Coordinates of C-alpha atoms in Angstrom, one line a residue:
R1 CA -6.7 -18.0 -2.2
Q2 CA -8.4 -14.9 -3.7
V3 CA -11.4 -15.3 -1.3
S4 CA -9.0 -15.7 1.7
T5 CA -7.0 -12.6 0.6
Q6 CA -10.1 -10.4 0.2
S7 CA -11.6 -11.5 3.4
T8 CA -8.4 -10.8 5.2
W9 CA -8.2 -7.3 3.7
A10 CA -11.7 -6.5 5.0
R11 CA -11.0 -8.0 8.4
D12 CA -7.8 -6.0 8.8
G13 CA -9.2 -2.7 7.6
L14 CA -7.7 -2.4 4.2
L15 CA -11.1 -2.0 2.5
K16 CA -12.7 0.3 5.0
P17 CA -15.5 1.3 5.3
V18 CA -16.0 -2.4 4.5
T19 CA -14.7 -4.6 7.4
S20 CA -16.9 -7.7 6.9
L21 CA -18.9 -9.6 4.4
M22 CA -22.2 -7.8 3.5
N23 CA -25.6 -9.3 4.2
Q24 CA -28.5 -9.1 1.7
Q25 CA -29.9 -5.8 2.9
E26 CA -26.4 -4.1 2.8
S27 CA -25.7 -5.6 -0.7
E28 CA -29.0 -4.2 -2.1
E29 CA -28.2 -0.8 -0.6
V30 CA -24.7 -0.7 -2.2
N31 CA -26.2 -1.9 -5.5
K32 CA -28.6 1.0 -5.3
T33 CA -26.4 3.8 -4.1
G34 CA -22.8 2.8 -4.7
K35 CA -22.0 3.7 -1.1
Y36 CA -21.5 1.8 2.1
K37 CA -21.9 3.5 5.5
G38 CA -22.0 6.8 3.7
E39 CA -18.7 6.3 1.8
I40 CA -18.0 5.3 -1.8
F41 CA -17.7 1.5 -2.5
P42 CA -18.4 0.4 -6.0
F43 CA -20.1 -2.9 -5.5
P44 CA -21.2 -5.3 -2.6
F45 CA -18.4 -7.2 -0.8
L46 CA -19.6 -10.8 -1.1
L47 CA -18.5 -14.4 -0.7
A48 CA -20.3 -16.5 -3.3
P49 CA -18.2 -19.6 -4.0
S50 CA -18.8 -21.7 -7.0
G51 CA -18.8 -25.5 -7.4
R52 CA -21.3 -28.3 -6.8
R53 CA -20.0 -29.1 -3.3
N54 CA -20.0 -25.5 -2.1
K55 CA -23.6 -25.1 -3.4
E56 CA -24.7 -28.2 -1.6
V57 CA -23.2 -27.0 1.7
L58 CA -24.8 -23.5 1.4
E59 CA -28.2 -24.9 0.5
T60 CA -28.3 -27.1 3.6
S61 CA -26.6 -24.7 6.1
K62 CA -28.5 -22.6 8.6
K63 CA -27.8 -19.7 10.9
G64 CA -25.2 -20.5 13.5
D65 CA -23.5 -23.3 11.6
V66 CA -19.7 -23.2 11.4
L67 CA -18.2 -23.8 8.0
K68 CA -14.5 -24.3 7.3
F69 CA -12.4 -22.4 4.8
I70 CA -10.2 -24.7 2.8
C71 CA -7.3 -23.4 0.7
D72 CA -4.9 -25.7 -1.2
E73 CA -6.4 -28.6 0.7
K74 CA -5.6 -27.0 4.1
E75 CA -8.0 -25.6 6.6
V76 CA -7.2 -21.8 6.9
G77 CA -10.2 -20.6 8.9
Y78 CA -14.0 -20.7 9.4
I79 CA -17.2 -18.7 9.2
V80 CA -20.2 -18.7 11.4
V81 CA -23.3 -18.6 9.2
D82 CA -25.4 -15.5 9.8
E83 CA -27.2 -15.3 6.4
I84 CA -27.2 -17.1 3.0
F85 CA -28.9 -15.4 0.1
P86 CA -29.1 -15.5 -3.7
I87 CA -27.2 -13.1 -5.9
D88 CA -27.5 -12.0 -9.5
K89 CA -24.3 -13.3 -11.0
A90 CA -24.6 -11.5 -14.3
N91 CA -25.3 -8.2 -12.6
R92 CA -22.3 -8.6 -10.2
V93 CA -19.9 -9.4 -13.1
K94 CA -21.2 -6.3 -14.9
Q95 CA -20.7 -4.2 -11.8
I96 CA -17.1 -5.2 -11.6
Y97 CA -16.1 -5.2 -15.3
G98 CA -18.7 -2.9 -16.9
T99 CA -19.8 -5.9 -19.0
N100 CA -20.9 -9.5 -18.6
S101 CA -20.1 -10.5 -22.1
P102 CA -18.6 -14.0 -22.4
D103 CA -16.1 -12.6 -24.9
H104 CA -14.5 -10.6 -22.1
E105 CA -11.8 -12.8 -20.6
G106 CA -11.9 -11.3 -17.1
A107 CA -15.7 -11.2 -16.9
N108 CA -16.0 -14.8 -18.2
D109 CA -13.4 -16.1 -15.7
T110 CA -15.2 -14.3 -12.8
S111 CA -18.6 -15.6 -13.9
N112 CA -17.3 -19.1 -13.8
R113 CA -15.9 -18.7 -10.3
L114 CA -19.0 -17.2 -8.8
G115 CA -21.8 -19.2 -7.3
D116 CA -25.5 -18.4 -7.1
L117 CA -25.5 -18.1 -3.3
A118 CA -23.6 -15.7 -1.0
I119 CA -22.8 -16.2 2.7
C120 CA -22.1 -13.7 5.4
G121 CA -21.2 -13.9 9.1
E122 CA -18.3 -13.6 11.6
Y123 CA -15.2 -15.3 10.3
K124 CA -11.6 -16.1 11.1
I125 CA -8.8 -16.6 8.6
D126 CA -5.2 -17.6 9.4
F127 CA -3.5 -15.0 7.2
D128 CA -1.7 -12.1 8.9
D129 CA 0.0 -10.5 5.8
I130 CA -1.9 -7.2 6.1
K131 CA -1.3 -6.9 9.8
D132 CA 2.4 -7.4 9.1
H133 CA 2.3 -4.7 6.4
M134 CA 0.5 -2.3 8.7
K135 CA 3.1 -2.8 11.4
Q136 CA 6.0 -2.2 8.9
I137 CA 4.3 1.1 7.8
D138 CA 3.8 2.2 11.4
E139 CA 7.4 1.5 12.2
M140 CA 8.7 3.5 9.2
V141 CA 6.3 6.4 10.0
H142 CA 7.7 6.5 13.5
N143 CA 11.3 6.3 12.4
V144 CA 11.2 9.1 9.9
E145 CA 8.4 11.1 11.6
A146 CA 6.4 11.0 8.4
K147 CA 3.6 13.5 7.9
S148 CA 3.2 13.2 4.1
I149 CA 2.8 9.6 2.8
S150 CA 2.5 8.8 -0.9
S151 CA 1.5 5.6 -2.6
I152 CA 2.4 4.3 -6.1
I153 CA 0.7 1.3 -7.8
L154 CA 3.2 -0.5 -10.1
S155 CA 3.3 -3.6 -12.3
G156 CA 7.0 -3.2 -13.2
K157 CA 6.9 -5.4 -16.3
P158 CA 9.8 -4.6 -16.5
F159 CA 11.0 -1.9 -14.1
H160 CA 12.6 0.9 -16.1
R161 CA 13.9 4.4 -16.1
V162 CA 10.4 6.0 -16.1
H163 CA 9.5 4.2 -13.0
E164 CA 12.8 5.3 -11.4
R165 CA 12.1 8.9 -12.3
L166 CA 8.5 8.6 -10.9
I167 CA 9.9 7.2 -7.6
R168 CA 12.6 9.9 -7.3
S169 CA 10.2 12.7 -8.0
A170 CA 7.7 11.3 -5.5
L171 CA 10.4 11.2 -2.8
Q172 CA 11.0 14.9 -3.3
K173 CA 7.4 15.7 -2.2
C174 CA 6.7 13.2 0.6
D175 CA 8.2 11.9 3.8
L176 CA 7.4 8.2 3.1
L177 CA 6.7 6.4 -0.1
I178 CA 4.7 3.1 -0.3
I179 CA 5.2 1.1 -3.5
L180 CA 2.4 -1.4 -4.1
L181 CA 3.5 -4.0 -6.6
R182 CA 0.7 -5.9 -8.4
K183 CA 0.8 -9.6 -7.7
P184 CA -1.4 -11.6 -10.2
Y185 CA -2.9 -15.0 -9.5
K186 CA -2.1 -16.2 -13.1
D187 CA 1.3 -16.9 -14.5
D188 CA 2.9 -13.9 -16.0
E189 CA 5.7 -13.4 -18.6
L190 CA 7.8 -11.8 -15.9
S191 CA 7.3 -13.5 -12.5
F192 CA 6.3 -11.5 -9.4
D193 CA 9.4 -12.7 -7.5
V194 CA 11.7 -11.3 -10.2
R195 CA 9.9 -8.0 -10.3
F196 CA 9.8 -7.7 -6.5
K197 CA 13.5 -8.4 -6.2
T198 CA 14.5 -6.0 -8.9
I199 CA 12.6 -3.1 -7.3
Q200 CA 13.9 -4.0 -3.9
H201 CA 17.5 -4.0 -5.2
F202 CA 16.9 -0.5 -6.6
I203 CA 15.5 0.7 -3.3
D204 CA 18.4 -0.8 -1.3
H205 CA 21.2 0.6 -3.4
F206 CA 20.1 3.7 -5.2
I207 CA 17.6 5.8 -3.1
A208 CA 16.8 6.6 0.5
K209 CA 15.7 3.1 1.5
D210 CA 14.6 4.2 5.0
R211 CA 11.8 6.3 3.3
V212 CA 10.5 3.6 0.8
L213 CA 8.5 0.5 1.5
L214 CA 7.7 -2.1 -1.1
L215 CA 4.6 -4.2 -0.6
P216 CA 2.7 -6.8 -2.7
L217 CA -0.8 -5.9 -3.9
E218 CA -2.5 -9.2 -4.7
N219 CA -4.6 -8.6 -7.8
T220 CA -7.8 -10.4 -6.9
Y221 CA -10.7 -10.4 -9.3
I222 CA -12.4 -7.3 -7.8
F223 CA -9.4 -5.3 -9.1
G224 CA -10.0 -6.6 -12.6
G225 CA -12.6 -4.2 -13.9
V226 CA -13.6 -0.6 -14.3
N227 CA -13.4 0.1 -10.5
E228 CA -9.8 -0.7 -10.1
L229 CA -8.8 2.9 -9.6
T230 CA -11.4 3.4 -6.9
L231 CA -10.2 0.3 -5.1
N232 CA -6.6 1.3 -5.4
A233 CA -7.4 4.6 -3.8
I234 CA -9.3 2.9 -0.9
V235 CA -6.4 0.5 -0.3
S236 CA -3.8 3.3 -0.4
K237 CA -5.8 5.4 2.0
N238 CA -6.2 2.6 4.5
Y239 CA -2.5 1.9 4.3
G240 CA -2.1 5.5 5.5
A241 CA -1.3 7.3 2.2
T242 CA -2.3 10.9 1.9
K243 CA -1.6 10.9 -1.9
L244 CA -1.9 8.3 -4.7
L245 CA 0.4 8.6 -7.7
L246 CA -0.6 7.0 -11.0
G247 CA 1.1 6.3 -14.3
Q248 CA -0.6 7.5 -17.5
N249 CA -1.3 3.9 -18.5
H250 CA -3.0 3.0 -15.2
T251 CA -6.1 0.9 -15.8
G252 CA -9.3 2.9 -15.3
L253 CA -7.7 6.3 -15.7
G254 CA -9.1 7.0 -19.1
A255 CA -12.5 5.4 -18.3
Y256 CA -14.3 5.2 -15.0
W257 CA -17.6 4.1 -13.4
D258 CA -19.8 7.0 -12.3
H259 CA -23.5 7.0 -11.4
K260 CA -24.0 3.5 -12.7
K261 CA -22.5 4.4 -16.0
L262 CA -19.1 3.9 -17.7
V263 CA -17.7 7.3 -18.5
S264 CA -14.6 8.0 -20.6
R265 CA -12.3 10.9 -20.9
V266 CA -14.0 11.6 -24.3
D267 CA -17.3 12.1 -22.5
T268 CA -15.7 14.6 -20.1
L269 CA -14.3 16.6 -23.0
Q270 CA -17.6 16.6 -24.8
K271 CA -19.4 18.0 -21.8
K272 CA -16.8 20.8 -21.5
K273 CA -17.1 21.6 -25.2
K274 CA -20.9 21.8 -25.0
K275 CA -20.6 24.1 -21.9
K276 CA -18.2 26.3 -23.7
K277 CA -20.5 26.6 -26.7
K278 CA -23.4 27.4 -24.5
N279 CA -21.5 30.2 -22.7
S280 CA -20.3 31.6 -26.0
A281 CA -23.9 31.7 -27.2
V282 CA -25.0 33.6 -24.1
S283 CA -22.3 36.2 -24.3
T284 CA -23.1 36.8 -28.0

């Protein structure tokens, strides 16, 4: 399901500049520069399925072959093979999480679900969720003649007064507010359905519901690491948002990935402190 979701996002423009699976040359370029088509993208966008059967299929496939996508024992699409190439699993996991230590739960889970071979090519997937979301946004933008669009990323576990205040404050400064509610693939202490219904009830009864749209944000593994904030910004921008609002506990806000290095807020403060001392020494 995660693979299908991510591929749909690329196909429907939610990860632009990425709109398809990357080939080996493109992957190596992104690994080297952290950019794709001149824009920031933190790591290659790949399809590298794990499992003995998947490995056998990829090892015996050639350019032009048509392979089926199977999700929950149902065919949901296909891919026409253009290129199959090896990947460095350990390096990919480190790119996503900042570590490939087996002690890191997310890194370990992702390492187990990645295969050694990646595939790229034209594909079709029978999921239209993103297209439906884009249509909803376009309709609301038209109805309220929105010029300023803000986006908020929430978990809502649980939804409380601080979230309410954040939403009300955001509505004072924008024409349309998109709330992206994280939807995990693992069981959570507070189910996604309960959280979604709670926030939707708040929207329907306590604020200007014609100016707020609540959408699910499926938390695939690429959002699990140090680049989550960058990807949230990319998704929000491609949904049409002109501003992204974050809570103080948002993952990646205190630490971020920059120039192939994990940088924390402490590093930033240390640089400012050294610069201040240097300027003081010069003026003396």
